[in-house]
Amino acid sequence: MKATSNHLRHAGLPFARQRDIFSQMILESPLLTDALHRLHELGGESSKFWLVSGALYNTIWNRLTRRQALHGIKDLDIIYFDSSDLSWEAEDAVITRGADVFRDFPLPVQIRNQARVHLWFEKRFGQPYAPLRSATESIERYSTIAHCVGARLAKDGEVTEDGLLIHAPFGFDDIFSFRIRPNRAIDNRETHEIKATRALKFWPELRVQDWDTPE
C-alpha cells in the first residue's frame, strides 16, 4: 500500500531545515544510533568511518511512510579512507575488526577502503575510476542523487548542534521528495537502474527518473 501524500511533507523545504529533520530522524533511530556508536568505537580517535547511503535514506523513507525500521534495508555500507597501505590485506584486517564490532548487529555490514576503489572498479564495472582523495569524495559519485549521503558522530573538537556530522553534497530534497534521479558524475547507468528497480518494490511511492531523461 502506498503512503498518503503526507509522506512528502518535508519536500521542498530549505536545505538547513531538511538537514535538521534528517539528522533528527537518524538520531531517533535506535538501529542507526547503535551503528554510529559502533563506528565510533571502530574508528577510535580518528573517527574516520562513515555510514553511507542505503541505511540512511531507507530509514527516512520508512519513517515517513510508517513502515518497520528494517523494511527494505539490505545492509550497512561503511566507508573509510586510508592511503597509507593499499594492500587487500590491510583492508581485510579492518573488515575483520569491523565484523567483530558488529558481530551481533541485525544487518550485514560492508566495509570498504575508498583509497583502493580505483584498483578494482574497472575490472568489476568495465570502466576506469579516478583515484579518490577522501572518503567523502566517493559519496559524490554514487549512482543516484538520493544515495549521496553519509553520516558519522563528531569527534572531539568538531562542533555540531547534535553531535552528528553529515555529508550530503546534493542536499536532502531528493530523499524527502522520494525521487530517484541519476547522478551522472560517472557512467553508473546500470547501478542506477538496478537499484531503482529494487527500491520500487519496497517503496512504491518513489518517482524514478530514467538515466537518459534530461534534467
mmCIF file of C-alpha atoms in Angstrom:
data_model
loop_
_atom_site.group_PDB
_atom_site.id
_atom_site.type_symbol
_atom_site.label_atom_id
_atom_site.label_comp_id
_atom_site.label_asym_id
_atom_site.label_seq_id
_atom_site.Cartn_x
_atom_site.Cartn_y
_atom_site.Cartn_z
ATOM 1 C CA MET A 1 0.000 0.000 0.000
ATOM 2 C CA LYS A 2 1.275 3.432 -0.877
ATOM 3 C CA ALA A 3 1.605 6.112 1.758
ATOM 4 C CA THR A 4 -0.607 9.187 1.668
ATOM 5 C CA SER A 5 0.738 12.477 0.317
ATOM 6 C CA ASN A 6 1.772 13.333 3.879
ATOM 7 C CA HIS A 7 4.994 11.413 3.284
ATOM 8 C CA LEU A 8 6.128 14.373 1.145
ATOM 9 C CA ARG A 9 5.608 16.944 3.883
ATOM 10 C CA HIS A 10 9.320 17.807 4.116
ATOM 11 C CA ALA A 11 9.918 18.051 0.351
ATOM 12 C CA GLY A 12 10.928 21.471 -0.899
ATOM 13 C CA LEU A 13 11.949 22.867 2.477
ATOM 14 C CA PRO A 14 15.162 24.922 2.769
ATOM 15 C CA PHE A 15 18.419 22.981 2.982
ATOM 16 C CA ALA A 16 19.078 23.832 6.638
ATOM 17 C CA ARG A 17 15.615 22.737 7.707
ATOM 18 C CA GLN A 18 15.871 19.473 5.775
ATOM 19 C CA ARG A 19 19.283 18.867 7.273
ATOM 20 C CA ASP A 20 17.883 19.294 10.792
ATOM 21 C CA ILE A 21 14.958 16.965 10.101
ATOM 22 C CA PHE A 22 17.245 14.380 8.516
ATOM 23 C CA SER A 23 19.619 14.498 11.470
ATOM 24 C CA GLN A 24 16.788 14.237 13.981
ATOM 25 C CA MET A 25 15.306 11.188 12.253
ATOM 26 C CA ILE A 26 18.681 9.455 12.121
ATOM 27 C CA LEU A 27 19.363 10.125 15.803
ATOM 28 C CA GLU A 28 15.863 8.931 16.723
ATOM 29 C CA SER A 29 16.550 5.572 15.061
ATOM 30 C CA PRO A 30 17.804 3.052 17.659
ATOM 31 C CA LEU A 31 19.238 0.958 14.827
ATOM 32 C CA LEU A 32 21.309 3.778 13.348
ATOM 33 C CA THR A 33 22.426 5.320 16.632
ATOM 34 C CA ASP A 34 23.699 1.887 17.620
ATOM 35 C CA ALA A 35 25.521 1.610 14.277
ATOM 36 C CA LEU A 36 27.028 5.095 14.586
ATOM 37 C CA HIS A 37 28.336 4.415 18.080
ATOM 38 C CA ARG A 38 29.874 1.148 16.904
ATOM 39 C CA LEU A 39 31.533 3.044 14.050
ATOM 40 C CA HIS A 40 32.914 5.492 16.576
ATOM 41 C CA GLU A 41 34.305 2.556 18.529
ATOM 42 C CA LEU A 42 35.825 1.064 15.374
ATOM 43 C CA GLY A 43 37.458 4.342 14.377
ATOM 44 C CA GLY A 44 38.753 5.304 17.792
ATOM 45 C CA GLU A 45 40.300 8.747 17.932
ATOM 46 C CA SER A 46 40.379 9.095 14.150
ATOM 47 C CA SER A 47 36.602 8.720 13.688
ATOM 48 C CA LYS A 48 37.390 8.063 10.039
ATOM 49 C CA PHE A 49 34.485 5.740 9.292
ATOM 50 C CA TRP A 50 31.278 6.931 7.646
ATOM 51 C CA LEU A 51 27.893 5.239 7.437
ATOM 52 C CA VAL A 52 26.615 5.935 3.936
ATOM 53 C CA SER A 53 23.752 5.589 1.521
ATOM 54 C CA GLY A 54 21.017 2.967 1.863
ATOM 55 C CA ALA A 55 20.566 2.538 5.599
ATOM 56 C CA LEU A 56 20.296 6.321 5.938
ATOM 57 C CA TYR A 57 17.813 7.247 3.224
ATOM 58 C CA ASN A 58 15.870 4.000 3.654
ATOM 59 C CA THR A 59 15.383 4.887 7.317
ATOM 60 C CA ILE A 60 13.932 8.254 6.312
ATOM 61 C CA TRP A 61 11.562 6.637 3.814
ATOM 62 C CA ASN A 62 10.434 4.057 6.359
ATOM 63 C CA ARG A 63 9.810 6.728 8.960
ATOM 64 C CA LEU A 64 7.798 8.920 6.578
ATOM 65 C CA THR A 65 5.721 6.006 5.262
ATOM 66 C CA ARG A 66 5.283 4.422 8.710
ATOM 67 C CA ARG A 67 6.950 1.168 7.778
ATOM 68 C CA GLN A 68 9.010 -1.080 10.040
ATOM 69 C CA ALA A 69 12.521 0.139 10.820
ATOM 70 C CA LEU A 70 14.311 -2.640 8.905
ATOM 71 C CA HIS A 71 11.948 -2.651 5.924
ATOM 72 C CA GLY A 72 13.942 -2.857 2.690
ATOM 73 C CA ILE A 73 17.323 -2.170 4.317
ATOM 74 C CA LYS A 74 19.759 -4.673 2.844
ATOM 75 C CA ASP A 75 22.913 -3.902 4.822
ATOM 76 C CA LEU A 76 25.115 -1.220 6.333
ATOM 77 C CA ASP A 77 27.580 0.418 3.953
ATOM 78 C CA ILE A 78 30.628 1.743 5.782
ATOM 79 C CA ILE A 79 33.470 3.619 4.136
ATOM 80 C CA TYR A 80 36.833 4.966 5.212
ATOM 81 C CA PHE A 81 39.948 6.316 3.541
ATOM 82 C CA ASP A 82 43.456 5.046 4.233
ATOM 83 C CA SER A 83 46.043 5.586 1.507
ATOM 84 C CA SER A 84 48.967 4.562 3.710
ATOM 85 C CA ASP A 85 48.554 0.892 2.783
ATOM 86 C CA LEU A 86 46.651 -0.038 -0.371
ATOM 87 C CA SER A 87 47.024 -3.777 0.047
ATOM 88 C CA TRP A 88 43.991 -6.025 0.252
ATOM 89 C CA GLU A 89 45.459 -7.488 3.430
ATOM 90 C CA ALA A 90 45.274 -4.119 5.198
ATOM 91 C CA GLU A 91 41.666 -3.590 4.146
ATOM 92 C CA ASP A 92 40.761 -7.130 5.119
ATOM 93 C CA ALA A 93 42.191 -6.544 8.591
ATOM 94 C CA VAL A 94 39.830 -3.580 9.005
ATOM 95 C CA ILE A 95 36.917 -5.660 7.710
ATOM 96 C CA THR A 96 37.760 -8.336 10.271
ATOM 97 C CA ARG A 97 37.815 -5.776 13.090
ATOM 98 C CA GLY A 98 34.530 -4.395 11.881
ATOM 99 C CA ALA A 99 32.954 -7.846 11.816
ATOM 100 C CA ASP A 100 33.849 -8.198 15.481
ATOM 101 C CA VAL A 101 32.464 -4.770 16.426
ATOM 102 C CA PHE A 102 29.211 -5.507 14.550
ATOM 103 C CA ARG A 103 29.070 -9.207 15.387
ATOM 104 C CA ASP A 104 25.564 -9.053 16.935
ATOM 105 C CA PHE A 105 24.147 -6.330 14.689
ATOM 106 C CA PRO A 106 20.872 -7.261 12.931
ATOM 107 C CA LEU A 107 22.129 -6.353 9.423
ATOM 108 C CA PRO A 108 25.113 -7.446 7.323
ATOM 109 C CA VAL A 109 27.935 -4.914 7.250
ATOM 110 C CA GLN A 110 30.105 -3.990 4.248
ATOM 111 C CA ILE A 111 33.291 -2.015 4.919
ATOM 112 C CA ARG A 112 35.403 -0.614 2.077
ATOM 113 C CA ASN A 113 38.574 1.474 1.919
ATOM 114 C CA GLN A 114 37.837 4.202 -0.622
ATOM 115 C CA ALA A 115 41.545 4.723 -1.273
ATOM 116 C CA ARG A 116 41.522 1.324 -3.026
ATOM 117 C CA VAL A 117 38.384 1.633 -5.175
ATOM 118 C CA HIS A 118 40.263 2.607 -8.337
ATOM 119 C CA LEU A 119 42.266 -0.627 -8.084
ATOM 120 C CA TRP A 120 39.257 -2.908 -8.617
ATOM 121 C CA PHE A 121 36.438 -0.764 -10.032
ATOM 122 C CA GLU A 122 37.295 -1.128 -13.723
ATOM 123 C CA LYS A 123 37.565 -4.907 -13.529
ATOM 124 C CA ARG A 124 34.183 -5.133 -11.835
ATOM 125 C CA PHE A 125 32.250 -2.440 -13.711
ATOM 126 C CA GLY A 126 34.109 -2.149 -17.019
ATOM 127 C CA GLN A 127 35.223 1.476 -16.822
ATOM 128 C CA PRO A 128 38.101 3.375 -15.228
ATOM 129 C CA TYR A 129 37.640 5.134 -11.905
ATOM 130 C CA ALA A 130 39.791 8.094 -10.922
ATOM 131 C CA PRO A 131 41.541 7.693 -7.555
ATOM 132 C CA LEU A 132 39.733 9.323 -4.665
ATOM 133 C CA ARG A 133 41.263 11.843 -2.277
ATOM 134 C CA SER A 134 38.925 11.256 0.639
ATOM 135 C CA ALA A 135 36.112 9.016 1.807
ATOM 136 C CA THR A 136 33.521 11.740 1.338
ATOM 137 C CA GLU A 137 34.589 12.348 -2.268
ATOM 138 C CA SER A 138 33.308 8.869 -3.104
ATOM 139 C CA ILE A 139 29.826 9.858 -1.924
ATOM 140 C CA GLU A 140 29.701 12.415 -4.742
ATOM 141 C CA ARG A 141 29.990 9.611 -7.324
ATOM 142 C CA TYR A 142 27.146 7.345 -6.196
ATOM 143 C CA SER A 143 24.742 6.401 -8.962
ATOM 144 C CA THR A 144 21.687 8.237 -7.675
ATOM 145 C CA ILE A 145 21.356 11.683 -6.093
ATOM 146 C CA ALA A 146 19.319 10.378 -3.151
ATOM 147 C CA HIS A 147 22.075 7.876 -2.383
ATOM 148 C CA CYS A 148 24.707 10.580 -1.934
ATOM 149 C CA VAL A 149 24.703 10.978 1.823
ATOM 150 C CA GLY A 150 26.932 9.919 4.693
ATOM 151 C CA ALA A 151 26.927 10.390 8.456
ATOM 152 C CA ARG A 152 29.167 9.845 11.447
ATOM 153 C CA LEU A 153 29.388 11.004 15.024
ATOM 154 C CA ALA A 154 31.508 14.077 15.597
ATOM 155 C CA LYS A 155 34.831 13.600 17.339
ATOM 156 C CA ASP A 156 36.280 15.875 19.994
ATOM 157 C CA GLY A 157 36.817 19.370 18.652
ATOM 158 C CA GLU A 158 34.238 19.086 15.862
ATOM 159 C CA VAL A 159 31.364 21.413 16.622
ATOM 160 C CA THR A 160 27.828 20.359 15.709
ATOM 161 C CA GLU A 161 24.488 21.120 17.302
ATOM 162 C CA ASP A 162 23.551 17.482 17.709
ATOM 163 C CA GLY A 163 26.860 15.608 17.583
ATOM 164 C CA LEU A 164 26.200 14.245 14.087
ATOM 165 C CA LEU A 165 28.290 15.081 11.032
ATOM 166 C CA ILE A 166 26.517 14.714 7.692
ATOM 167 C CA HIS A 167 27.981 14.862 4.196
ATOM 168 C CA ALA A 168 25.263 15.477 1.602
ATOM 169 C CA PRO A 169 26.846 17.089 -1.474
ATOM 170 C CA PHE A 170 23.497 17.361 -3.296
ATOM 171 C CA GLY A 171 21.360 18.146 -0.285
ATOM 172 C CA PHE A 172 18.373 16.206 1.014
ATOM 173 C CA ASP A 173 15.477 17.134 -1.248
ATOM 174 C CA ASP A 174 15.660 14.020 -3.418
ATOM 175 C CA ILE A 175 15.361 11.914 -0.267
ATOM 176 C CA PHE A 176 12.411 13.863 1.120
ATOM 177 C CA SER A 177 10.792 14.048 -2.331
ATOM 178 C CA PHE A 178 11.029 10.256 -2.758
ATOM 179 C CA ARG A 179 12.825 10.933 -6.026
ATOM 180 C CA ILE A 180 15.279 8.547 -7.709
ATOM 181 C CA ARG A 181 17.291 10.774 -10.033
ATOM 182 C CA PRO A 182 20.556 9.763 -11.739
ATOM 183 C CA ASN A 183 23.898 11.189 -10.708
ATOM 184 C CA ARG A 184 25.963 11.303 -13.877
ATOM 185 C CA ALA A 185 29.311 12.036 -12.236
ATOM 186 C CA ILE A 186 30.394 8.754 -13.800
ATOM 187 C CA ASP A 187 28.534 6.300 -16.036
ATOM 188 C CA ASN A 188 26.563 4.478 -13.358
ATOM 189 C CA ARG A 189 23.530 3.734 -15.532
ATOM 190 C CA GLU A 190 23.372 0.013 -14.741
ATOM 191 C CA THR A 191 23.709 0.526 -10.990
ATOM 192 C CA HIS A 192 21.111 3.309 -11.044
ATOM 193 C CA GLU A 193 18.608 1.134 -12.889
ATOM 194 C CA ILE A 194 19.168 -1.985 -10.776
ATOM 195 C CA LYS A 195 18.830 -0.106 -7.504
ATOM 196 C CA ALA A 196 15.804 1.843 -8.709
ATOM 197 C CA THR A 197 14.011 -1.373 -9.649
ATOM 198 C CA ARG A 198 14.723 -2.871 -6.246
ATOM 199 C CA ALA A 199 13.719 0.279 -4.362
ATOM 200 C CA LEU A 200 10.324 0.464 -6.078
ATOM 201 C CA LYS A 201 9.461 -2.974 -4.726
ATOM 202 C CA PHE A 202 9.851 -1.698 -1.164
ATOM 203 C CA TRP A 203 8.777 1.945 -1.565
ATOM 204 C CA PRO A 204 6.236 2.232 -4.410
ATOM 205 C CA GLU A 205 5.839 5.924 -3.527
ATOM 206 C CA LEU A 206 9.133 6.615 -5.305
ATOM 207 C CA ARG A 207 9.329 8.522 -8.569
ATOM 208 C CA VAL A 208 12.131 7.262 -10.799
ATOM 209 C CA GLN A 209 13.880 9.343 -13.434
ATOM 210 C CA ASP A 210 15.390 7.370 -16.296
ATOM 211 C CA TRP A 211 19.109 7.750 -16.910
ATOM 212 C CA ASP A 212 18.528 9.306 -20.350
ATOM 213 C CA THR A 213 15.881 11.789 -19.235
ATOM 214 C CA PRO A 214 17.356 15.301 -19.253
ATOM 215 C CA GLU A 215 17.180 17.464 -16.149
#
